[in-house]
Amino acid sequence: MLANRAGFSLVIDGTDIADTIAPHLNPGALPLDGKKRVPRLISLSLTERLQEQADRLEITLSNHDGELAPVKRGRFIDLALGWVGGRDVMPGLISKGRFKVDEVEKEGPPDTLTIRARSADLTGTYRTRRDRSWNETTLGTLLGEIARINGLTARIHPDLASLVITAIEQAAKSDAAFIRDLGERFDAVATVKAGALIFLPIGAQTNTAGESFGSLPLTRQANSRFRFLIPDRQEHDGAEAQWHDRDQGRKRTVTTGADSNPKRIKRSFASEAEARQCAEAESRKAQRGHYQFDYEMALGDPGIEPNQRVTLSGWDSEIDGIAWLVEEASHTLDASGGLGTSLKLMSLSNIRQMES
């Protein structure tokens, strides 16, 4: 029976070094300049988080013989990860994007080299502080302009693109920080990947082109370890926000969701529409995360990403009955070629409130 065999490509400045650092994972790899290749890969891990703009890559290599060439900050890495062959796995490498080295660490003994990198799309002018204001526009137009300035393609979900922005300030903030703030305000995934500025609702059932995501089925049979948690947290059942009514010269309040314990948003808004937008986003946040679930896959799947909806089966009626969302996905390749995926899931709604 064909054994499961993981694989990867790791392209640094145009050269794939996967066979150089892990020749044992590719038995057909040819010697380099007639020299036997020494396995150096200790671990490779990629972490993707729902509300973190930058994906994080960490590679640890053995330098027991002192032969590793220095790695400089600022170099670019392209990663693809997956299965070369086997049973119960989908063969093929999945591109996980481009990264820029921002930290290099050496330690020992035994001597090791650790390379840490983050999404390369989130560097350069995207992190330059700016002062500007936006008036009488839409969220789609605003995000489109920021994407254009940074040489990106704007991919904005239609449910968000038409939202009205009466007035908003970008005061001494980078575009990266400003987009992150907008993600918080509108309860959206706000990130940059593969040259595109992506902005879509957390838990959306369709992508920015309107195509259905579907739900990812995960079973207990495909799980090596799990952890279910009902965290201690303050439970809000709605939200309220204030706005300045110029006609009446006073502040007014809008409330969304139930009103027995609403979350009070501290800032004031320029219009009722914007106050309602923010309150509705906070209400959606209040409905999530009442349950948490950690899931370690027996066989890794690097195609799983944050914001995917998940259905669980094989546990009990409580766990299986909850609608889940991927909050964090970590993919790890170890020295032996084992490929694992660990997921942090959060509930999409407050089931206890729905049942009451």
mmCIF file of C-alpha atoms in Angstrom:
data_model
loop_
_atom_site.group_PDB
_atom_site.id
_atom_site.type_symbol
_atom_site.label_atom_id
_atom_site.label_comp_id
_atom_site.label_asym_id
_atom_site.label_seq_id
_atom_site.Cartn_x
_atom_site.Cartn_y
_atom_site.Cartn_z
ATOM 1 C CA MET A 1 0.000 0.000 0.000
ATOM 2 C CA LEU A 2 1.339 3.414 -0.949
ATOM 3 C CA ALA A 3 2.579 5.347 2.107
ATOM 4 C CA ASN A 4 1.594 8.953 2.615
ATOM 5 C CA ARG A 5 4.433 11.232 1.560
ATOM 6 C CA ALA A 6 4.439 14.970 2.211
ATOM 7 C CA GLY A 7 6.304 17.451 0.084
ATOM 8 C CA PHE A 8 7.004 21.141 -0.264
ATOM 9 C CA SER A 9 8.755 23.753 -2.323
ATOM 10 C CA LEU A 10 10.655 26.606 -0.728
ATOM 11 C CA VAL A 11 11.804 29.156 -3.263
ATOM 12 C CA ILE A 12 14.228 31.792 -1.965
ATOM 13 C CA ASP A 13 15.042 34.563 -4.427
ATOM 14 C CA GLY A 14 14.134 32.322 -7.356
ATOM 15 C CA THR A 15 15.846 29.097 -6.228
ATOM 16 C CA ASP A 16 13.942 26.125 -4.782
ATOM 17 C CA ILE A 17 15.963 24.805 -1.840
ATOM 18 C CA ALA A 18 13.496 22.090 -0.743
ATOM 19 C CA ASP A 19 15.635 19.217 -2.072
ATOM 20 C CA THR A 20 18.747 20.823 -0.597
ATOM 21 C CA ILE A 21 17.472 21.011 2.991
ATOM 22 C CA ALA A 22 15.252 17.901 2.912
ATOM 23 C CA PRO A 23 16.660 15.444 0.314
ATOM 24 C CA HIS A 24 15.197 12.499 2.263
ATOM 25 C CA LEU A 25 11.681 13.710 1.371
ATOM 26 C CA ASN A 26 12.483 13.383 -2.336
ATOM 27 C CA PRO A 27 14.395 10.143 -2.968
ATOM 28 C CA GLY A 28 14.841 11.144 -6.605
ATOM 29 C CA ALA A 29 16.687 14.369 -5.799
ATOM 30 C CA LEU A 30 20.030 14.598 -7.554
ATOM 31 C CA PRO A 31 23.272 15.353 -5.654
ATOM 32 C CA LEU A 32 24.311 18.994 -5.609
ATOM 33 C CA ASP A 33 27.607 19.542 -7.475
ATOM 34 C CA GLY A 34 28.419 15.903 -6.923
ATOM 35 C CA LYS A 35 28.097 16.257 -3.139
ATOM 36 C CA LYS A 36 25.764 14.244 -0.976
ATOM 37 C CA ARG A 37 23.011 16.437 0.404
ATOM 38 C CA VAL A 38 22.696 16.592 4.163
ATOM 39 C CA PRO A 39 19.165 16.673 5.638
ATOM 40 C CA ARG A 40 18.816 19.953 7.520
ATOM 41 C CA LEU A 41 15.095 20.526 7.948
ATOM 42 C CA ILE A 42 14.031 20.316 11.584
ATOM 43 C CA SER A 43 10.626 21.931 11.233
ATOM 44 C CA LEU A 44 8.604 24.238 9.019
ATOM 45 C CA SER A 45 5.444 25.863 10.317
ATOM 46 C CA LEU A 46 2.933 28.302 8.844
ATOM 47 C CA THR A 47 0.306 30.023 10.986
ATOM 48 C CA GLU A 48 -2.702 31.833 9.511
ATOM 49 C CA ARG A 49 -5.084 33.752 11.797
ATOM 50 C CA LEU A 50 -8.517 35.157 11.045
ATOM 51 C CA GLN A 51 -7.932 38.721 12.208
ATOM 52 C CA GLU A 52 -4.174 38.890 11.759
ATOM 53 C CA GLN A 53 -3.222 40.472 8.475
ATOM 54 C CA ALA A 54 0.177 38.800 8.239
ATOM 55 C CA ASP A 55 0.607 35.033 7.948
ATOM 56 C CA ARG A 56 3.692 33.847 9.825
ATOM 57 C CA LEU A 57 6.277 31.364 8.515
ATOM 58 C CA GLU A 58 9.010 29.794 10.648
ATOM 59 C CA ILE A 59 11.715 27.427 9.365
ATOM 60 C CA THR A 60 14.273 25.764 11.641
ATOM 61 C CA LEU A 61 17.351 24.158 10.072
ATOM 62 C CA SER A 62 20.234 22.141 11.471
ATOM 63 C CA ASN A 63 23.645 23.771 11.143
ATOM 64 C CA HIS A 64 25.567 21.055 12.991
ATOM 65 C CA ASP A 65 28.457 21.269 10.534
ATOM 66 C CA GLY A 66 28.523 25.051 10.206
ATOM 67 C CA GLU A 67 28.062 24.830 6.447
ATOM 68 C CA LEU A 68 24.809 26.795 6.154
ATOM 69 C CA ALA A 69 25.172 30.083 4.321
ATOM 70 C CA PRO A 70 23.930 33.160 6.215
ATOM 71 C CA VAL A 71 20.343 34.222 5.518
ATOM 72 C CA LYS A 72 19.723 37.954 5.403
ATOM 73 C CA ARG A 73 16.614 39.861 6.443
ATOM 74 C CA GLY A 74 14.556 41.147 3.538
ATOM 75 C CA ARG A 75 14.891 38.055 1.343
ATOM 76 C CA PHE A 76 11.729 36.669 -0.248
ATOM 77 C CA ILE A 77 10.386 33.137 0.205
ATOM 78 C CA ASP A 78 7.630 31.417 -1.796
ATOM 79 C CA LEU A 79 6.091 28.390 -0.072
ATOM 80 C CA ALA A 80 3.983 25.523 -1.399
ATOM 81 C CA LEU A 81 2.968 22.660 0.860
ATOM 82 C CA GLY A 82 1.055 19.420 0.499
ATOM 83 C CA TRP A 83 1.177 15.722 -0.245
ATOM 84 C CA VAL A 84 3.219 14.069 -2.982
ATOM 85 C CA GLY A 85 1.265 10.824 -2.756
ATOM 86 C CA GLY A 86 -0.403 8.284 -0.496
ATOM 87 C CA ARG A 87 -3.846 7.227 0.624
ATOM 88 C CA ASP A 88 -6.632 9.341 2.135
ATOM 89 C CA VAL A 89 -4.857 12.522 1.037
ATOM 90 C CA MET A 90 -5.259 14.906 -1.873
ATOM 91 C CA PRO A 91 -1.972 14.840 -3.842
ATOM 92 C CA GLY A 92 -0.438 18.089 -4.988
ATOM 93 C CA LEU A 93 1.267 21.122 -3.500
ATOM 94 C CA ILE A 94 -0.808 24.141 -2.486
ATOM 95 C CA SER A 95 0.695 27.608 -2.840
ATOM 96 C CA LYS A 96 0.712 29.408 0.495
ATOM 97 C CA GLY A 97 2.029 32.703 -0.780
ATOM 98 C CA ARG A 98 5.130 34.869 -0.603
ATOM 99 C CA PHE A 99 6.915 35.863 2.605
ATOM 100 C CA LYS A 100 9.624 38.336 3.545
ATOM 101 C CA VAL A 101 12.285 37.380 6.078
ATOM 102 C CA ASP A 102 12.102 39.710 9.068
ATOM 103 C CA GLU A 103 14.024 37.785 11.731
ATOM 104 C CA VAL A 104 16.945 35.340 11.773
ATOM 105 C CA GLU A 105 18.092 33.488 14.903
ATOM 106 C CA LYS A 106 21.103 31.237 15.522
ATOM 107 C CA GLU A 107 21.522 29.140 18.637
ATOM 108 C CA GLY A 108 23.245 26.038 19.925
ATOM 109 C CA PRO A 109 24.546 23.583 20.642
ATOM 110 C CA PRO A 110 23.457 21.767 18.623
ATOM 111 C CA ASP A 111 23.677 24.654 16.177
ATOM 112 C CA THR A 112 20.429 25.630 14.485
ATOM 113 C CA LEU A 113 19.245 28.435 12.230
ATOM 114 C CA THR A 114 15.674 29.717 12.541
ATOM 115 C CA ILE A 115 14.183 31.912 9.829
ATOM 116 C CA ARG A 116 11.002 33.871 10.552
ATOM 117 C CA ALA A 117 9.040 35.619 7.830
ATOM 118 C CA ARG A 118 5.669 37.296 7.309
ATOM 119 C CA SER A 119 3.431 37.850 4.308
ATOM 120 C CA ALA A 120 5.423 39.850 1.781
ATOM 121 C CA ASP A 121 2.360 41.771 0.561
ATOM 122 C CA LEU A 122 2.246 43.620 3.886
ATOM 123 C CA THR A 123 5.540 45.471 3.546
ATOM 124 C CA GLY A 124 6.729 48.657 1.831
ATOM 125 C CA THR A 125 4.359 51.605 1.377
ATOM 126 C CA TYR A 126 1.488 49.616 2.909
ATOM 127 C CA ARG A 127 3.129 50.276 6.283
ATOM 128 C CA THR A 128 3.909 53.974 5.697
ATOM 129 C CA ARG A 129 2.017 56.366 7.992
ATOM 130 C CA ARG A 130 -0.418 58.710 6.229
ATOM 131 C CA ASP A 131 -2.727 61.583 7.127
ATOM 132 C CA ARG A 132 -5.893 61.888 5.046
ATOM 133 C CA SER A 133 -9.655 62.039 5.342
ATOM 134 C CA TRP A 134 -12.501 60.428 3.438
ATOM 135 C CA ASN A 135 -15.883 62.091 3.015
ATOM 136 C CA GLU A 136 -19.193 61.168 1.381
ATOM 137 C CA THR A 137 -17.951 57.949 -0.192
ATOM 138 C CA THR A 138 -18.522 54.194 0.020
ATOM 139 C CA LEU A 139 -16.431 51.520 1.668
ATOM 140 C CA GLY A 140 -15.766 49.926 -1.718
ATOM 141 C CA THR A 141 -14.473 53.187 -3.203
ATOM 142 C CA LEU A 142 -12.271 53.860 -0.174
ATOM 143 C CA LEU A 143 -10.743 50.371 -0.210
ATOM 144 C CA GLY A 144 -10.334 50.480 -3.977
ATOM 145 C CA GLU A 145 -8.306 53.679 -3.732
ATOM 146 C CA ILE A 146 -6.038 52.248 -1.019
ATOM 147 C CA ALA A 147 -5.525 49.123 -3.119
ATOM 148 C CA ARG A 148 -4.647 51.232 -6.176
ATOM 149 C CA ILE A 149 -2.118 53.341 -4.260
ATOM 150 C CA ASN A 150 -0.370 50.172 -3.080
ATOM 151 C CA GLY A 151 -0.433 48.413 -6.441
ATOM 152 C CA LEU A 152 -3.012 45.870 -5.301
ATOM 153 C CA THR A 153 -6.239 44.498 -6.753
ATOM 154 C CA ALA A 154 -9.319 45.253 -4.635
ATOM 155 C CA ARG A 155 -11.538 42.235 -3.876
ATOM 156 C CA ILE A 156 -14.381 43.594 -1.765
ATOM 157 C CA HIS A 157 -17.443 41.538 -0.829
ATOM 158 C CA PRO A 158 -20.623 43.023 -2.385
ATOM 159 C CA ASP A 159 -22.356 43.081 1.016
ATOM 160 C CA LEU A 160 -19.729 45.584 2.204
ATOM 161 C CA ALA A 161 -18.705 47.520 -0.909
ATOM 162 C CA SER A 162 -21.821 49.724 -1.013
ATOM 163 C CA LEU A 163 -21.794 50.754 2.659
ATOM 164 C CA VAL A 164 -21.793 54.552 3.007
ATOM 165 C CA ILE A 165 -18.892 56.363 4.677
ATOM 166 C CA THR A 166 -19.946 59.893 5.649
ATOM 167 C CA ALA A 167 -16.608 60.928 7.166
ATOM 168 C CA ILE A 168 -13.571 59.050 8.458
ATOM 169 C CA GLU A 169 -10.003 60.066 9.318
ATOM 170 C CA GLN A 170 -6.774 58.189 8.658
ATOM 171 C CA ALA A 171 -4.679 60.124 11.152
ATOM 172 C CA ALA A 172 -0.965 59.188 11.252
ATOM 173 C CA LYS A 173 -1.813 55.580 10.471
ATOM 174 C CA SER A 174 -0.380 53.245 7.880
ATOM 175 C CA ASP A 175 -2.704 51.752 5.302
ATOM 176 C CA ALA A 176 -2.139 48.409 7.038
ATOM 177 C CA ALA A 177 -3.325 49.779 10.401
ATOM 178 C CA PHE A 178 -6.206 51.684 8.807
ATOM 179 C CA ILE A 179 -7.446 48.592 6.957
ATOM 180 C CA ARG A 180 -7.179 46.588 10.182
ATOM 181 C CA ASP A 181 -9.319 49.207 11.957
ATOM 182 C CA LEU A 182 -11.899 49.051 9.162
ATOM 183 C CA GLY A 183 -11.963 45.261 9.522
ATOM 184 C CA GLU A 184 -12.734 45.648 13.217
ATOM 185 C CA ARG A 185 -15.384 48.291 12.549
ATOM 186 C CA PHE A 186 -17.228 46.264 9.902
ATOM 187 C CA ASP A 187 -16.522 42.805 11.398
ATOM 188 C CA ALA A 188 -14.619 41.745 8.298
ATOM 189 C CA VAL A 189 -11.607 39.751 7.216
ATOM 190 C CA ALA A 190 -9.186 42.456 6.068
ATOM 191 C CA THR A 191 -5.992 41.092 4.564
ATOM 192 C CA VAL A 192 -3.673 41.134 1.578
ATOM 193 C CA LYS A 193 -2.826 37.935 -0.283
ATOM 194 C CA ALA A 194 -1.357 37.244 -3.706
ATOM 195 C CA GLY A 195 -1.435 40.906 -4.680
ATOM 196 C CA ALA A 196 -5.071 41.456 -3.680
ATOM 197 C CA LEU A 197 -6.659 43.481 -0.885
ATOM 198 C CA ILE A 198 -9.387 41.154 0.419
ATOM 199 C CA PHE A 199 -12.271 42.482 2.516
ATOM 200 C CA LEU A 200 -15.230 40.221 3.311
ATOM 201 C CA PRO A 201 -17.527 39.545 6.284
ATOM 202 C CA ILE A 202 -16.277 37.147 8.928
ATOM 203 C CA GLY A 203 -18.187 33.909 8.440
ATOM 204 C CA ALA A 204 -19.321 34.872 4.938
ATOM 205 C CA GLN A 205 -20.905 32.054 2.938
ATOM 206 C CA THR A 206 -19.704 33.498 -0.379
ATOM 207 C CA ASN A 207 -16.403 34.936 -1.549
ATOM 208 C CA THR A 208 -15.874 38.411 -2.994
ATOM 209 C CA ALA A 209 -17.064 37.153 -6.396
ATOM 210 C CA GLY A 210 -20.306 35.789 -4.919
ATOM 211 C CA GLU A 211 -19.272 32.131 -5.223
ATOM 212 C CA SER A 212 -20.355 29.808 -2.403
ATOM 213 C CA PHE A 213 -17.721 28.590 0.067
ATOM 214 C CA GLY A 214 -19.747 25.690 1.361
ATOM 215 C CA SER A 215 -18.918 24.101 4.712
ATOM 216 C CA LEU A 216 -15.901 21.928 5.480
ATOM 217 C CA PRO A 217 -16.908 18.585 7.076
ATOM 218 C CA LEU A 218 -14.512 17.308 9.756
ATOM 219 C CA THR A 219 -14.995 13.996 11.550
ATOM 220 C CA ARG A 220 -13.653 12.507 14.739
ATOM 221 C CA GLN A 221 -12.161 9.668 12.691
ATOM 222 C CA ALA A 222 -9.838 12.157 10.952
ATOM 223 C CA ASN A 223 -8.832 13.724 14.287
ATOM 224 C CA SER A 224 -5.875 12.820 16.495
ATOM 225 C CA ARG A 225 -6.627 15.151 19.430
ATOM 226 C CA PHE A 226 -9.359 17.642 20.331
ATOM 227 C CA ARG A 227 -10.255 20.127 23.044
ATOM 228 C CA PHE A 228 -13.697 21.668 23.612
ATOM 229 C CA LEU A 229 -14.032 24.771 25.795
ATOM 230 C CA ILE A 230 -16.822 27.028 27.008
ATOM 231 C CA PRO A 231 -14.779 30.088 28.047
ATOM 232 C CA ASP A 232 -15.650 32.464 30.868
ATOM 233 C CA ARG A 233 -16.573 35.688 29.106
ATOM 234 C CA GLN A 234 -18.953 38.594 29.335
ATOM 235 C CA GLU A 235 -21.969 37.909 27.172
ATOM 236 C CA HIS A 236 -23.557 40.776 25.303
ATOM 237 C CA ASP A 237 -26.796 40.217 23.417
ATOM 238 C CA GLY A 238 -26.568 43.277 21.207
ATOM 239 C CA ALA A 239 -24.815 46.600 20.788
ATOM 240 C CA GLU A 240 -25.571 50.304 20.907
ATOM 241 C CA ALA A 241 -23.797 53.243 19.277
ATOM 242 C CA GLN A 242 -24.248 56.990 19.417
ATOM 243 C CA TRP A 243 -24.345 59.450 16.530
ATOM 244 C CA HIS A 244 -24.541 63.220 16.299
ATOM 245 C CA ASP A 245 -27.857 64.510 15.000
ATOM 246 C CA ARG A 246 -26.950 67.871 13.468
ATOM 247 C CA ASP A 247 -30.583 68.822 12.805
ATOM 248 C CA GLN A 248 -31.556 68.451 16.457
ATOM 249 C CA GLY A 249 -28.131 69.363 17.859
ATOM 250 C CA ARG A 250 -27.842 66.351 20.129
ATOM 251 C CA LYS A 251 -26.530 62.840 20.351
ATOM 252 C CA ARG A 252 -28.833 59.945 19.571
ATOM 253 C CA THR A 253 -28.476 56.196 20.061
ATOM 254 C CA VAL A 254 -29.165 53.186 17.860
ATOM 255 C CA THR A 255 -29.436 49.670 19.283
ATOM 256 C CA THR A 256 -29.163 46.355 17.450
ATOM 257 C CA GLY A 257 -29.859 42.826 18.625
ATOM 258 C CA ALA A 258 -31.465 42.291 22.017
ATOM 259 C CA ASP A 259 -31.204 45.149 24.490
ATOM 260 C CA SER A 260 -30.976 43.428 27.886
ATOM 261 C CA ASN A 261 -27.152 43.635 27.930
ATOM 262 C CA PRO A 262 -25.908 45.552 24.874
ATOM 263 C CA LYS A 263 -22.265 46.425 24.343
ATOM 264 C CA ARG A 264 -21.832 50.194 24.415
ATOM 265 C CA ILE A 265 -19.514 51.473 21.691
ATOM 266 C CA LYS A 266 -17.426 54.345 23.052
ATOM 267 C CA ARG A 267 -16.902 56.401 19.918
ATOM 268 C CA SER A 268 -19.552 58.637 18.357
ATOM 269 C CA PHE A 269 -20.456 58.565 14.659
ATOM 270 C CA ALA A 270 -21.302 61.245 12.109
ATOM 271 C CA SER A 271 -24.545 59.656 10.937
ATOM 272 C CA GLU A 272 -27.215 57.195 12.008
ATOM 273 C CA ALA A 273 -26.280 54.870 9.146
ATOM 274 C CA GLU A 274 -22.659 54.589 10.315
ATOM 275 C CA ALA A 275 -23.669 54.134 13.942
ATOM 276 C CA ARG A 276 -25.990 51.316 12.888
ATOM 277 C CA GLN A 277 -23.281 49.710 10.722
ATOM 278 C CA CYS A 278 -20.913 49.573 13.665
ATOM 279 C CA ALA A 279 -23.570 48.385 16.126
ATOM 280 C CA GLU A 280 -24.616 45.579 13.784
ATOM 281 C CA ALA A 281 -20.972 44.496 13.424
ATOM 282 C CA GLU A 282 -20.582 44.429 17.222
ATOM 283 C CA SER A 283 -23.788 42.398 17.542
ATOM 284 C CA ARG A 284 -22.378 39.795 15.165
ATOM 285 C CA LYS A 285 -19.154 39.664 17.182
ATOM 286 C CA ALA A 286 -21.178 39.179 20.362
ATOM 287 C CA GLN A 287 -22.770 36.076 18.879
ATOM 288 C CA ARG A 288 -19.427 34.399 18.114
ATOM 289 C CA GLY A 289 -16.857 32.647 20.246
ATOM 290 C CA HIS A 290 -19.122 31.352 23.007
ATOM 291 C CA TYR A 291 -17.603 27.929 22.304
ATOM 292 C CA GLN A 292 -14.067 27.040 21.244
ATOM 293 C CA PHE A 293 -12.711 23.855 19.709
ATOM 294 C CA ASP A 294 -9.107 22.804 19.032
ATOM 295 C CA TYR A 295 -8.735 20.124 16.373
ATOM 296 C CA GLU A 296 -5.521 18.312 15.416
ATOM 297 C CA MET A 297 -5.795 16.460 12.128
ATOM 298 C CA ALA A 298 -4.372 12.972 11.762
ATOM 299 C CA LEU A 299 -3.331 13.970 8.227
ATOM 300 C CA GLY A 300 -2.609 17.622 7.520
ATOM 301 C CA ASP A 301 -4.535 19.667 4.970
ATOM 302 C CA PRO A 302 -2.740 22.918 4.032
ATOM 303 C CA GLY A 303 -5.755 23.947 1.954
ATOM 304 C CA ILE A 304 -7.709 24.831 5.109
ATOM 305 C CA GLU A 305 -7.648 28.565 5.852
ATOM 306 C CA PRO A 306 -9.229 30.970 8.370
ATOM 307 C CA ASN A 307 -12.842 32.061 7.784
ATOM 308 C CA GLN A 308 -13.900 28.632 6.477
ATOM 309 C CA ARG A 309 -17.146 27.345 7.924
ATOM 310 C CA VAL A 310 -16.879 23.903 9.526
ATOM 311 C CA THR A 311 -19.295 21.152 10.546
ATOM 312 C CA LEU A 312 -18.121 18.577 13.081
ATOM 313 C CA SER A 313 -19.480 15.037 13.396
ATOM 314 C CA GLY A 314 -18.727 12.065 15.618
ATOM 315 C CA TRP A 315 -18.499 13.745 19.038
ATOM 316 C CA ASP A 316 -21.805 14.447 20.807
ATOM 317 C CA SER A 317 -25.001 16.383 20.176
ATOM 318 C CA GLU A 318 -23.609 19.556 21.781
ATOM 319 C CA ILE A 319 -20.389 19.733 19.742
ATOM 320 C CA ASP A 320 -21.906 18.402 16.514
ATOM 321 C CA GLY A 321 -24.819 20.835 16.763
ATOM 322 C CA ILE A 322 -22.673 23.989 16.711
ATOM 323 C CA ALA A 323 -21.814 25.931 13.560
ATOM 324 C CA TRP A 324 -18.053 26.468 13.571
ATOM 325 C CA LEU A 325 -15.600 28.845 11.909
ATOM 326 C CA VAL A 326 -11.832 28.422 11.430
ATOM 327 C CA GLU A 327 -10.167 31.115 13.543
ATOM 328 C CA GLU A 328 -6.587 29.863 13.149
ATOM 329 C CA ALA A 329 -4.879 27.246 10.988
ATOM 330 C CA SER A 330 -1.319 26.034 11.643
ATOM 331 C CA HIS A 331 0.432 23.718 9.183
ATOM 332 C CA THR A 332 3.637 21.969 10.264
ATOM 333 C CA LEU A 333 6.130 19.820 8.382
ATOM 334 C CA ASP A 334 8.668 17.984 10.546
ATOM 335 C CA ALA A 335 12.041 16.400 9.838
ATOM 336 C CA SER A 336 10.526 12.973 9.176
ATOM 337 C CA GLY A 337 8.132 14.333 6.565
ATOM 338 C CA GLY A 338 5.058 14.317 8.787
ATOM 339 C CA LEU A 339 2.562 16.978 7.718
ATOM 340 C CA GLY A 340 0.092 18.101 10.340
ATOM 341 C CA THR A 341 -2.631 20.728 10.606
ATOM 342 C CA SER A 342 -3.946 22.161 13.865
ATOM 343 C CA LEU A 343 -7.122 24.234 13.861
ATOM 344 C CA LYS A 344 -8.663 26.629 16.345
ATOM 345 C CA LEU A 345 -12.400 26.873 15.762
ATOM 346 C CA MET A 346 -14.899 29.296 17.250
ATOM 347 C CA SER A 347 -18.653 29.059 17.310
ATOM 348 C CA LEU A 348 -20.523 31.242 14.843
ATOM 349 C CA SER A 349 -23.465 31.909 17.164
ATOM 350 C CA ASN A 350 -24.470 31.768 20.804
ATOM 351 C CA ILE A 351 -26.320 28.453 20.855
ATOM 352 C CA ARG A 352 -27.376 28.920 24.456
ATOM 353 C CA GLN A 353 -29.098 32.193 23.606
ATOM 354 C CA MET A 354 -30.757 30.622 20.543
ATOM 355 C CA GLU A 355 -32.115 27.775 22.685
ATOM 356 C CA SER A 356 -33.480 30.050 25.441
#
